[in-house]
XYZ file of C-alpha atoms in Angstrom:
684
model
C 39.347 16.318 52.292
C 35.887 17.701 51.623
C 32.887 15.437 51.134
C 29.464 16.450 49.969
C 26.461 15.817 47.798
C 25.997 17.160 44.285
C 23.252 19.781 44.246
C 20.514 17.941 42.464
C 16.876 17.700 43.386
C 16.447 14.144 42.166
C 17.484 11.302 44.388
C 20.059 10.084 41.906
C 20.715 11.649 38.531
C 23.207 9.039 37.354
C 20.897 6.096 36.556
C 18.791 8.597 34.575
C 21.822 9.691 32.568
C 22.894 6.102 32.075
C 19.477 4.914 30.965
C 18.375 7.736 28.735
C 21.686 8.674 27.175
C 22.843 5.158 26.504
C 21.797 4.986 22.849
C 24.025 7.963 22.087
C 26.732 7.166 24.582
C 29.640 7.749 22.197
C 29.061 11.522 22.303
C 30.631 11.614 25.788
C 34.049 11.849 24.109
C 32.983 14.848 22.060
C 31.748 16.537 25.247
C 34.954 15.876 27.167
C 37.216 17.113 24.389
C 35.000 20.119 23.621
C 35.329 21.156 27.266
C 39.123 20.758 27.071
C 39.286 22.800 23.855
C 37.055 25.512 25.388
C 39.337 25.742 28.421
C 42.343 26.088 26.118
C 40.656 28.713 23.938
C 39.763 30.723 27.035
C 43.411 30.732 28.055
C 44.353 32.077 24.612
C 41.760 34.832 25.000
C 43.053 35.761 28.465
C 46.585 35.980 27.056
C 45.394 38.335 24.288
C 43.581 40.602 26.785
C 46.588 40.597 29.137
C 44.762 38.821 31.970
C 47.174 35.901 31.644
C 50.819 36.902 31.445
C 52.511 33.499 31.723
C 53.895 31.304 28.962
C 51.207 29.499 26.994
C 53.571 26.717 25.860
C 52.202 23.595 24.209
C 48.389 23.752 24.204
C 47.744 20.295 22.748
C 44.852 18.350 24.278
C 45.955 14.772 24.999
C 43.735 11.690 24.990
C 45.279 8.585 26.538
C 44.204 5.020 27.294
C 45.351 2.733 30.093
C 43.782 -0.644 29.429
C 45.236 -2.239 32.599
C 43.874 0.496 34.842
C 40.674 0.653 32.752
C 40.897 4.426 32.310
C 40.480 6.952 29.520
C 42.034 10.352 30.283
C 41.542 13.741 28.582
C 44.204 16.290 29.551
C 44.457 19.980 28.684
C 46.636 22.963 29.600
C 43.794 25.437 29.633
C 42.528 27.681 32.397
C 41.879 24.924 34.936
C 39.560 25.332 37.937
C 39.787 26.291 41.584
C 37.904 24.441 44.339
C 35.305 27.241 44.299
C 34.842 26.906 40.533
C 34.402 23.131 40.807
C 31.685 23.716 43.380
C 29.996 26.237 41.085
C 30.267 24.456 37.722
C 30.380 20.764 38.621
C 28.557 20.328 41.925
C 25.469 22.415 41.173
C 23.155 20.913 38.560
C 19.906 22.759 38.056
C 17.744 19.722 37.629
C 14.214 19.080 38.866
C 10.972 17.261 38.155
C 12.524 13.894 37.385
C 9.240 12.172 36.486
C 8.224 14.816 33.944
C 11.783 14.931 32.694
C 12.037 11.186 32.145
C 8.795 11.146 30.177
C 9.574 14.227 28.116
C 13.108 13.334 27.162
C 12.824 9.590 26.863
C 15.284 8.326 24.212
C 16.480 11.850 23.353
C 20.029 11.881 24.578
C 21.194 15.140 23.085
C 18.083 16.976 24.236
C 18.861 16.029 27.835
C 22.427 17.221 27.631
C 21.565 20.433 25.841
C 18.676 21.543 27.998
C 20.277 20.838 31.342
C 23.959 21.639 30.819
C 25.018 18.069 31.410
C 27.981 18.017 29.006
C 30.439 16.957 31.683
C 28.047 14.464 33.233
C 27.772 12.579 29.945
C 31.010 10.948 31.192
C 28.857 8.809 33.496
C 27.270 7.124 30.489
C 30.452 5.075 30.174
C 32.295 5.578 33.474
C 31.660 4.077 36.921
C 33.910 6.735 38.459
C 35.257 10.097 37.235
C 38.218 12.060 38.632
C 38.985 15.688 37.831
C 42.547 16.720 38.687
C 42.769 20.430 37.981
C 44.853 23.528 38.663
C 43.740 27.058 37.818
C 45.897 29.375 35.691
C 45.569 31.994 38.474
C 48.759 32.764 40.317
C 49.213 30.802 43.546
C 46.268 28.495 42.778
C 46.015 25.194 44.644
C 45.480 22.014 42.585
C 42.477 19.924 43.608
C 41.066 16.492 42.859
C 37.324 15.900 42.547
C 36.006 12.326 42.506
C 32.547 10.853 42.087
C 31.519 7.208 41.749
C 28.138 7.713 40.071
C 26.242 8.524 43.238
C 25.289 12.052 44.361
C 28.275 11.935 46.759
C 31.651 13.416 45.793
C 35.020 14.065 47.398
C 37.225 17.109 46.886
C 40.829 17.227 48.145
C 43.981 19.242 47.623
C 46.680 17.533 45.538
C 49.952 18.321 43.851
C 49.882 19.163 40.139
C 52.884 20.659 38.390
C 51.060 22.449 35.591
C 47.836 24.373 35.029
C 44.861 22.752 33.259
C 42.708 19.691 33.874
C 42.972 15.920 33.624
C 39.606 14.181 33.369
C 40.051 10.505 34.249
C 37.192 8.193 33.275
C 37.189 4.786 34.972
C 35.339 2.898 32.229
C 32.397 0.789 33.393
C 32.356 -2.976 32.861
C 29.571 -2.796 30.237
C 31.424 -0.165 28.169
C 34.807 -1.829 27.721
C 34.790 -1.029 23.984
C 35.856 2.497 24.978
C 39.187 1.074 26.082
C 39.824 -0.095 22.520
C 42.357 2.046 20.696
C 40.727 1.740 17.266
C 37.295 2.618 18.691
C 38.617 5.818 20.283
C 40.581 6.658 17.131
C 37.369 6.342 15.092
C 35.374 8.570 17.448
C 38.117 11.210 17.476
C 38.166 11.225 13.669
C 34.388 11.566 13.608
C 33.897 14.301 16.177
C 37.175 16.140 16.583
C 38.852 16.188 13.168
C 38.518 19.965 12.769
C 38.748 21.236 16.349
C 40.604 24.506 16.747
C 43.182 23.200 19.230
C 45.514 20.254 18.439
C 44.195 16.968 19.856
C 46.727 14.142 20.280
C 45.979 10.465 20.680
C 49.019 8.239 21.163
C 52.159 8.509 19.072
C 52.790 8.351 15.363
C 54.186 5.079 14.064
C 56.770 4.279 11.418
C 57.777 1.097 9.625
C 61.027 -0.192 11.084
C 62.644 -3.641 11.021
C 59.569 -5.192 9.433
C 57.000 -3.792 11.873
C 55.242 -0.611 12.945
C 56.935 1.051 15.918
C 55.919 4.137 17.865
C 57.925 7.356 17.470
C 58.236 10.210 19.969
C 55.972 12.418 17.835
C 52.393 12.999 18.974
C 49.675 11.596 16.709
C 47.601 14.740 16.067
C 44.163 13.614 14.900
C 43.004 17.077 13.734
C 45.919 18.022 11.515
C 43.599 18.942 8.597
C 42.867 22.653 8.722
C 39.145 23.468 8.284
C 39.092 25.038 4.836
C 35.741 26.706 5.458
C 37.312 28.927 8.115
C 39.645 30.507 5.541
C 38.876 33.482 3.286
C 37.604 32.280 -0.122
C 39.931 34.781 -1.848
C 42.948 32.938 -0.410
C 41.926 29.540 -1.838
C 42.468 27.894 -5.206
C 40.382 25.228 -6.959
C 42.872 22.547 -5.964
C 42.462 23.505 -2.285
C 38.729 22.825 -2.513
C 39.227 19.551 -4.419
C 41.869 18.365 -1.960
C 39.596 19.143 0.993
C 36.756 17.226 -0.692
C 39.023 14.197 -1.030
C 39.779 14.482 2.701
C 36.070 14.507 3.551
C 34.959 11.883 1.012
C 37.986 9.874 -0.133
C 35.928 7.340 -2.127
C 33.920 9.857 -4.174
C 34.389 11.158 -7.706
C 35.585 14.733 -8.105
C 32.766 17.238 -7.455
C 31.208 19.351 -10.200
C 31.692 22.644 -8.337
C 31.174 24.135 -4.874
C 29.829 27.050 -2.843
C 31.839 28.677 -0.065
C 29.407 30.023 2.537
C 30.499 32.951 4.678
C 27.950 35.113 6.460
C 27.972 36.952 9.779
C 24.551 38.647 9.744
C 21.769 38.009 10.769
C 23.506 34.802 11.936
C 26.983 33.345 11.793
C 27.605 30.652 9.213
C 30.582 29.305 7.319
C 30.897 26.171 5.246
C 31.607 24.619 1.882
C 28.950 22.737 -0.046
C 29.942 20.585 -3.008
C 27.778 19.488 -5.937
C 28.533 15.776 -6.389
C 28.133 13.857 -9.614
C 24.636 12.468 -9.130
C 22.798 10.822 -11.981
C 20.285 8.235 -10.912
C 20.612 7.203 -7.290
C 19.381 9.627 -4.672
C 19.791 7.356 -1.650
C 23.519 6.809 -2.173
C 24.087 10.545 -1.926
C 22.219 11.455 1.258
C 23.670 12.425 4.618
C 26.968 13.740 3.369
C 26.606 17.218 4.807
C 28.416 17.395 8.134
C 27.062 19.895 10.641
C 29.567 21.564 12.983
C 29.394 24.055 15.822
C 32.668 25.978 16.181
C 34.501 23.170 14.362
C 33.004 20.494 16.626
C 31.039 17.804 14.780
C 27.316 17.741 15.642
C 25.617 15.416 13.145
C 25.469 14.259 9.552
C 21.721 13.574 9.765
C 20.656 16.938 8.383
C 17.150 16.165 7.055
C 14.798 18.763 8.461
C 17.727 21.028 9.296
C 18.378 21.864 5.665
C 15.717 21.510 2.933
C 15.334 17.907 1.813
C 16.775 18.406 -1.661
C 19.937 19.969 -0.205
C 20.723 16.666 1.504
C 22.064 15.607 -1.902
C 24.894 18.117 -1.535
C 28.129 17.138 0.196
C 30.314 19.174 2.505
C 30.264 21.014 5.820
C 28.207 23.701 7.541
C 29.560 25.357 10.679
C 27.599 27.783 12.809
C 27.976 28.823 16.448
C 24.270 29.710 16.237
C 23.447 26.002 16.012
C 23.609 24.684 19.590
C 26.002 21.767 19.992
C 24.040 19.715 22.487
C 20.487 19.552 21.239
C 18.188 17.066 19.621
C 17.440 17.111 15.918
C 13.786 17.913 16.694
C 15.019 21.028 18.519
C 17.209 21.981 15.562
C 14.313 21.538 13.165
C 12.174 24.042 15.086
C 14.952 26.524 15.886
C 14.496 29.981 14.308
C 18.190 30.405 13.517
C 18.318 27.024 11.816
C 15.336 27.985 9.638
C 17.067 31.223 8.620
C 20.210 29.277 7.791
C 18.170 26.813 5.725
C 16.588 29.644 3.681
C 19.947 31.305 3.231
C 21.606 28.148 1.918
C 18.724 27.537 -0.520
C 19.150 31.067 -1.884
C 22.933 30.715 -2.146
C 22.615 27.403 -4.009
C 20.127 28.901 -6.485
C 22.311 32.000 -6.968
C 25.369 29.842 -7.588
C 23.610 27.715 -10.216
C 22.212 30.848 -11.877
C 25.637 32.475 -12.050
C 27.315 29.368 -13.520
C 24.535 29.100 -16.093
C 24.941 32.738 -17.131
C 28.733 32.865 -17.037
C 29.518 29.588 -18.799
C 26.423 28.001 -20.278
C 28.418 25.454 -22.289
C 30.078 24.108 -19.129
C 26.718 24.127 -17.337
C 25.082 22.109 -20.122
C 27.907 19.558 -20.026
C 27.217 19.051 -16.318
C 23.437 19.070 -16.667
C 22.975 15.276 -16.561
C 24.554 15.282 -13.085
C 22.777 18.453 -11.956
C 19.334 17.536 -13.254
C 18.416 15.178 -10.420
C 19.325 17.805 -7.834
C 17.454 20.650 -9.582
C 14.360 18.489 -10.162
C 14.390 17.412 -6.516
C 14.568 21.047 -5.444
C 11.732 22.162 -7.706
C 9.533 19.273 -6.578
C 10.081 19.814 -2.869
C 10.490 23.607 -2.520
C 8.156 25.985 -4.336
C 10.505 28.904 -3.662
C 13.309 26.980 -5.331
C 11.140 26.344 -8.394
C 10.604 30.097 -8.777
C 14.381 30.541 -8.959
C 15.280 27.358 -10.824
C 12.828 27.720 -13.710
C 15.303 30.127 -15.340
C 18.286 27.738 -15.237
C 16.545 24.352 -15.408
C 16.939 22.754 -18.836
C 15.249 20.375 -21.232
C 17.599 18.151 -23.225
C 16.244 16.767 -26.475
C 17.033 13.326 -27.888
C 19.765 14.888 -30.058
C 21.576 16.261 -26.999
C 20.599 19.936 -27.446
C 19.712 21.950 -24.336
C 16.973 24.551 -23.907
C 15.589 26.625 -21.059
C 11.857 26.205 -20.463
C 11.127 29.471 -22.264
C 13.431 28.649 -25.195
C 11.804 25.265 -25.681
C 8.304 26.701 -25.592
C 9.296 29.148 -28.334
C 10.805 26.280 -30.354
C 7.708 24.047 -30.371
C 4.711 26.379 -29.994
C 4.007 26.796 -33.720
C 4.356 23.145 -34.716
C 3.293 21.182 -31.607
C 0.027 22.889 -30.724
C -2.946 20.576 -31.285
C -6.386 21.413 -32.685
C -7.640 22.307 -29.190
C -4.842 24.833 -28.600
C -2.854 22.669 -26.163
C 0.924 22.732 -26.451
C 2.200 19.136 -26.569
C 5.607 18.332 -25.084
C 6.754 14.969 -26.448
C 9.207 13.000 -24.340
C 11.057 9.685 -24.456
C 12.439 7.735 -21.497
C 14.509 5.183 -23.428
C 16.139 6.635 -26.513
C 17.045 3.292 -28.093
C 13.915 1.340 -27.148
C 11.603 4.128 -28.348
C 13.684 4.887 -31.443
C 10.933 4.129 -33.994
C 8.427 6.360 -32.205
C 11.008 9.156 -31.933
C 11.772 8.906 -35.640
C 8.059 8.985 -36.425
C 7.744 12.232 -34.452
C 10.837 13.733 -36.086
C 9.400 12.926 -39.524
C 6.574 15.319 -38.642
C 9.096 17.987 -37.672
C 8.436 17.531 -33.953
C 10.991 17.780 -31.132
C 11.288 15.093 -28.435
C 12.664 15.666 -24.902
C 14.804 12.960 -23.292
C 13.427 12.246 -19.794
C 15.649 9.421 -18.551
C 16.498 10.690 -15.030
C 15.253 9.295 -11.722
C 12.979 12.277 -11.008
C 12.186 13.354 -14.570
C 8.683 11.869 -14.543
C 7.555 13.489 -11.261
C 9.085 16.737 -12.602
C 7.057 16.378 -15.803
C 3.834 16.000 -13.791
C 4.778 19.116 -11.816
C 5.536 21.135 -14.966
C 2.133 20.206 -16.429
C 0.605 22.013 -13.445
C 2.929 25.005 -13.849
C 2.753 25.482 -17.633
C -0.421 26.949 -19.114
C -2.494 24.763 -21.470
C 0.274 22.229 -21.920
C 0.513 18.438 -21.859
C 3.511 16.123 -21.655
C 3.001 12.907 -23.597
C 5.421 10.028 -24.001
C 6.187 9.537 -27.653
C 5.044 5.884 -27.675
C 1.712 6.476 -25.923
C -0.170 6.606 -29.221
C 0.412 6.998 -32.944
C 1.915 10.421 -33.526
C -1.047 11.848 -35.485
C -3.304 11.159 -32.510
C -0.854 12.506 -29.905
C -0.766 15.889 -31.645
C -4.110 15.862 -33.441
C -4.294 18.702 -35.928
C -7.837 17.850 -37.023
C -10.557 15.370 -36.113
C -9.346 11.805 -36.616
C -10.586 10.117 -39.811
C -13.326 7.593 -39.233
C -12.759 3.995 -40.258
C -14.974 2.775 -43.099
C -15.075 -0.774 -41.741
C -18.334 -2.235 -40.486
C -18.769 -3.736 -37.030
C -18.436 -7.322 -38.262
C -15.245 -6.486 -40.177
C -13.720 -4.754 -37.142
C -14.686 -7.741 -34.979
C -12.943 -10.174 -37.348
C -9.756 -8.048 -37.425
C -9.757 -7.450 -33.679
C -10.282 -11.100 -32.711
C -7.858 -12.341 -35.381
C -5.018 -10.528 -33.633
C -6.311 -10.678 -30.046
C -6.576 -14.474 -30.159
C -2.918 -14.811 -31.160
C -1.387 -12.441 -28.616
C 1.109 -14.270 -26.390
C 0.597 -14.268 -22.628
C 3.031 -11.770 -21.113
C 3.260 -11.509 -17.326
C 1.775 -8.314 -15.861
C 0.709 -7.062 -19.307
C -2.753 -6.715 -20.841
C -3.441 -5.947 -24.508
C -6.440 -4.257 -26.074
C -6.761 -4.380 -29.852
C -7.823 -1.204 -31.659
C -8.465 -0.615 -35.369
C -7.628 2.828 -36.759
C -7.075 4.298 -40.251
C -3.484 5.589 -39.977
C -2.565 5.961 -43.628
C -1.057 3.264 -45.815
C 2.510 4.634 -45.390
C 2.474 4.070 -41.610
C 3.251 0.805 -39.793
C 0.633 -1.987 -40.098
C 0.717 -2.769 -36.358
C 1.846 -0.472 -33.522
C 1.896 -1.057 -29.757
C 1.101 1.981 -27.612
C 0.707 2.443 -23.861
C -1.908 4.680 -22.297
C -0.229 7.846 -20.942
C -2.496 8.247 -17.917
C -2.248 4.683 -16.605
C 1.482 4.453 -17.189
C 2.011 7.822 -15.480
C -0.010 6.663 -12.475
C 2.092 3.490 -12.181
C 5.286 5.512 -12.422
C 4.113 8.051 -9.847
C 3.197 5.228 -7.449
C 6.945 4.665 -6.985
C 7.267 8.158 -5.514
C 3.974 8.855 -3.734
C 2.436 7.067 -0.791
C -1.153 5.945 -1.153
C -0.797 5.038 -4.826
C 0.371 1.460 -4.268
C -2.707 -0.035 -5.958
C -1.529 1.409 -9.290
C 1.795 -0.405 -8.912
C -0.074 -3.733 -8.543
C -2.075 -3.249 -11.736
C -0.843 -4.882 -14.961
C 0.626 -2.681 -17.691
C -2.076 -1.789 -20.206
C -1.118 -1.717 -23.893
C -3.010 -1.140 -27.135
C -2.227 -3.120 -30.263
C -3.273 -0.635 -32.954
C -4.086 -2.157 -36.364
C -3.726 0.247 -39.276
C -6.767 -0.483 -41.440
C -5.233 1.528 -44.304
C -2.167 -0.732 -44.606
C -2.196 -3.310 -47.444
C -1.163 -6.169 -45.125
C -4.057 -5.507 -42.730
C -6.469 -5.155 -45.673
C -5.281 -8.505 -47.048
C -5.692 -10.236 -43.654
C -9.242 -8.824 -43.389
C -10.175 -9.971 -46.913
C -8.589 -13.400 -46.457
C -10.069 -13.891 -42.991
C -13.533 -12.814 -44.099
C -13.461 -15.184 -47.067
C -12.170 -18.196 -45.108
C -14.524 -17.815 -42.137
C -17.656 -16.657 -43.964
C -19.371 -20.058 -44.230
C -18.591 -21.101 -40.659
C -19.627 -17.728 -39.261
C -22.909 -17.341 -41.221
C -25.131 -19.452 -38.888
C -23.345 -18.203 -35.781
C -23.802 -14.529 -36.739
C -27.448 -15.198 -37.649
C -28.109 -16.824 -34.273
C -26.140 -14.073 -32.518
C -28.222 -11.317 -34.121
C -31.435 -13.162 -33.220
C -30.400 -13.519 -29.573
C -29.279 -9.883 -29.439
C -32.671 -8.784 -30.769
C -34.417 -11.004 -28.194
C -32.264 -9.586 -25.394
C -32.989 -6.014 -26.476
C -36.740 -6.726 -26.487
C -36.588 -8.305 -23.005
C -34.573 -5.421 -21.616
C -36.975 -2.871 -23.081
C -39.975 -4.727 -21.676
C -38.455 -5.038 -18.182
C -37.184 -1.424 -18.103
C -40.800 -0.256 -17.781
C -41.293 -2.266 -14.591
C -40.099 -1.745 -11.036
C -37.556 -4.323 -9.777
C -40.100 -6.019 -7.506
C -42.563 -6.357 -10.411
C -40.202 -8.488 -12.550
C -41.056 -12.179 -12.217
C -38.535 -14.965 -11.765
C -39.491 -16.316 -15.188
C -38.654 -12.952 -16.785
C -35.311 -12.854 -14.975
C -34.536 -16.377 -16.214
C -35.409 -15.370 -19.802
C -32.994 -12.439 -19.575
C -30.211 -14.619 -18.151
C -30.725 -17.309 -20.812
C -30.553 -14.701 -23.593
C -27.302 -13.306 -22.181
C -25.811 -16.817 -21.865
C -26.853 -17.662 -25.434
C -25.162 -14.503 -26.731
C -22.028 -15.373 -24.744
C -21.918 -18.879 -26.271
C -22.377 -17.572 -29.807
C -19.588 -15.055 -29.282
C -17.321 -17.818 -28.007
C -18.170 -19.853 -31.104
C -17.490 -16.859 -33.360
C -14.133 -16.172 -31.669
C -13.208 -19.850 -31.918
C -13.786 -19.836 -35.691
C -11.689 -16.682 -36.128
C -8.905 -18.021 -33.850
C -8.760 -21.289 -35.839
C -8.236 -19.248 -38.988
C -5.574 -17.043 -37.378
C -3.500 -19.684 -35.588
C -1.756 -20.948 -38.726
C -1.444 -17.544 -40.433
C 2.271 -16.715 -40.331
C 1.673 -13.091 -41.458
C -0.460 -12.373 -38.377
C 2.125 -13.889 -36.030
C 4.943 -12.061 -37.794
C 3.191 -8.687 -37.473
C 2.444 -9.252 -33.775
C 6.017 -10.340 -33.066
C 7.485 -7.382 -34.974
C 5.411 -4.999 -32.842
C 6.464 -6.791 -29.635
C 10.100 -6.852 -30.757
C 10.017 -3.113 -31.400
C 8.985 -2.596 -27.763
C 11.473 -5.029 -26.222
C 8.661 -7.423 -25.286
C 9.584 -10.442 -27.418
C 11.653 -12.869 -25.381
C 12.358 -16.533 -24.725
C 10.434 -19.139 -26.757
C 8.441 -16.424 -28.587
C 11.642 -14.793 -29.795
C 13.008 -18.172 -30.889
C 9.843 -18.930 -32.889
C 9.994 -15.476 -34.486
C 13.577 -16.024 -35.644
C 12.750 -19.444 -37.130
C 9.638 -18.065 -38.848
C 11.611 -15.113 -40.218
C 14.191 -17.471 -41.714
C 11.476 -19.622 -43.318
C 9.794 -16.529 -44.822
C 13.082 -15.475 -46.429
C 13.349 -18.758 -48.382
């Protein structure tokens, strides 16, 4: 028996492996089986070249558990190793500078393995002792057993072994007993080894017999599903792709369509990417691209490896140019990975373009599910926008689809305002904004439906891309002011009349949580609504964008700002003004007289003090100014109180306010109940 020390320059590598690889310790099984598959594949290659002339026989890799002995064993019938090869490949670890190493690779398990060739040594993350019993395929080779208990010391002795290949026996450590659980190992094999190129068996298949599951003599092959991406696309039918998708994602709806990737220059890449049915929830769809290296699972955390918007796709990517044992940060900076990322982006854009051109009707039918993906791509990748602008669509409220260029042609003559800006009208809630949409249609205008999760950020982006264009929600103002063809008509009402109208309605507005109302008086024509609620486009857009952009949280905290627009041309508003003026005239006369006197006094004081420097103004002068301001405030309060007392019992005012709130889905609870009762009484 030979004894010796593993060739490492640190005092003891194993605590380092144990400590720093622990968070990712399950990958040890992938490493062990990958090694077994590699050894088997090498034997196949040697047989093809004629360097191995024996019988290959059954090449299945076997994984077996012995709970009593506390061991997990991986066995293959590959090329095996001689004593000299064990010394070369197992005993010599090029590993130095432990202090720098521990700092640099802290908490980065896969980086450690990848950079230092420690695939085999990942076994010591879970094992207190590892045995290798191996026999080379070479004629006359002597079987040997290598053992190591997690210290730099090992033993190597000659043993009897009937067949070529290697058995790796892991004596599972006391703090890793979960790796002696059958279901745990089954789950890891399904995760990492489902598509490996050599059959991998774990236990025996079971069948239902005499009221219970019993084991059969047939091996339970965990990778019986053939990797579809490795086949020639010309040999596959639609059902093959759909069936494979169901294997990968059994709980998902059927995909819209797919892309079969197959490239061998300037890098090697195969894979199948599916377009899922995604409408309004991005997060549910992420991390469903599985990354493989030669059919060995690497990760499904592909952000940074593929462009962010492509993380919405589902499927598999397999490339031998993506190293198996590296950290994600390494992948994200790797030149080959960046080339692959650009290639996939181009292929996705080309596929969408071809579907759009070849079968536009089918493409339009799928647009609601594609829109989120395309918008995400255009928002996050400028190169993708340059491609996607030709197959990205607007859908109007009537369900008709247009390319950007088609829609511009449709609206440019009718929806250009007096300043030459092209106005794109949009609605986010077709039913709730129905009245506003109909008002726009009555003018011959078209309205886009923007009801997707990323439609509003996309609209803000398109405003930057399109020349002299604005996107305005259809309920942000009365339609004649959204697309102003000429200067707005001026109201003929005096200041006092406007004040009476404004306060009449403002005083009766119900308190609605997180909502503020301004009252505006505008001449809108007697055929338009008497009262309309609008919401400022800029402030609403800022609040909506705050959901997507960091640093805009203060907008989200602000109340919604609405305008209650009173149409001074409407007979009902005219009647309320005449009635209110008549019924408040006597009470308001002394208040308005005093108010005008105090305003004149304040103006005189301000003019007098404006000629002086701040330090020249006496305390008495400051007090006079403050008293004048307070007097004006009191008179205004008195004026508003008189107007509010008139308005509080006026059922027409309350009915008009409630109708406007009801139209915007803002009339609820007790207010809605009062409205219904009032409506019934008015019918009598």
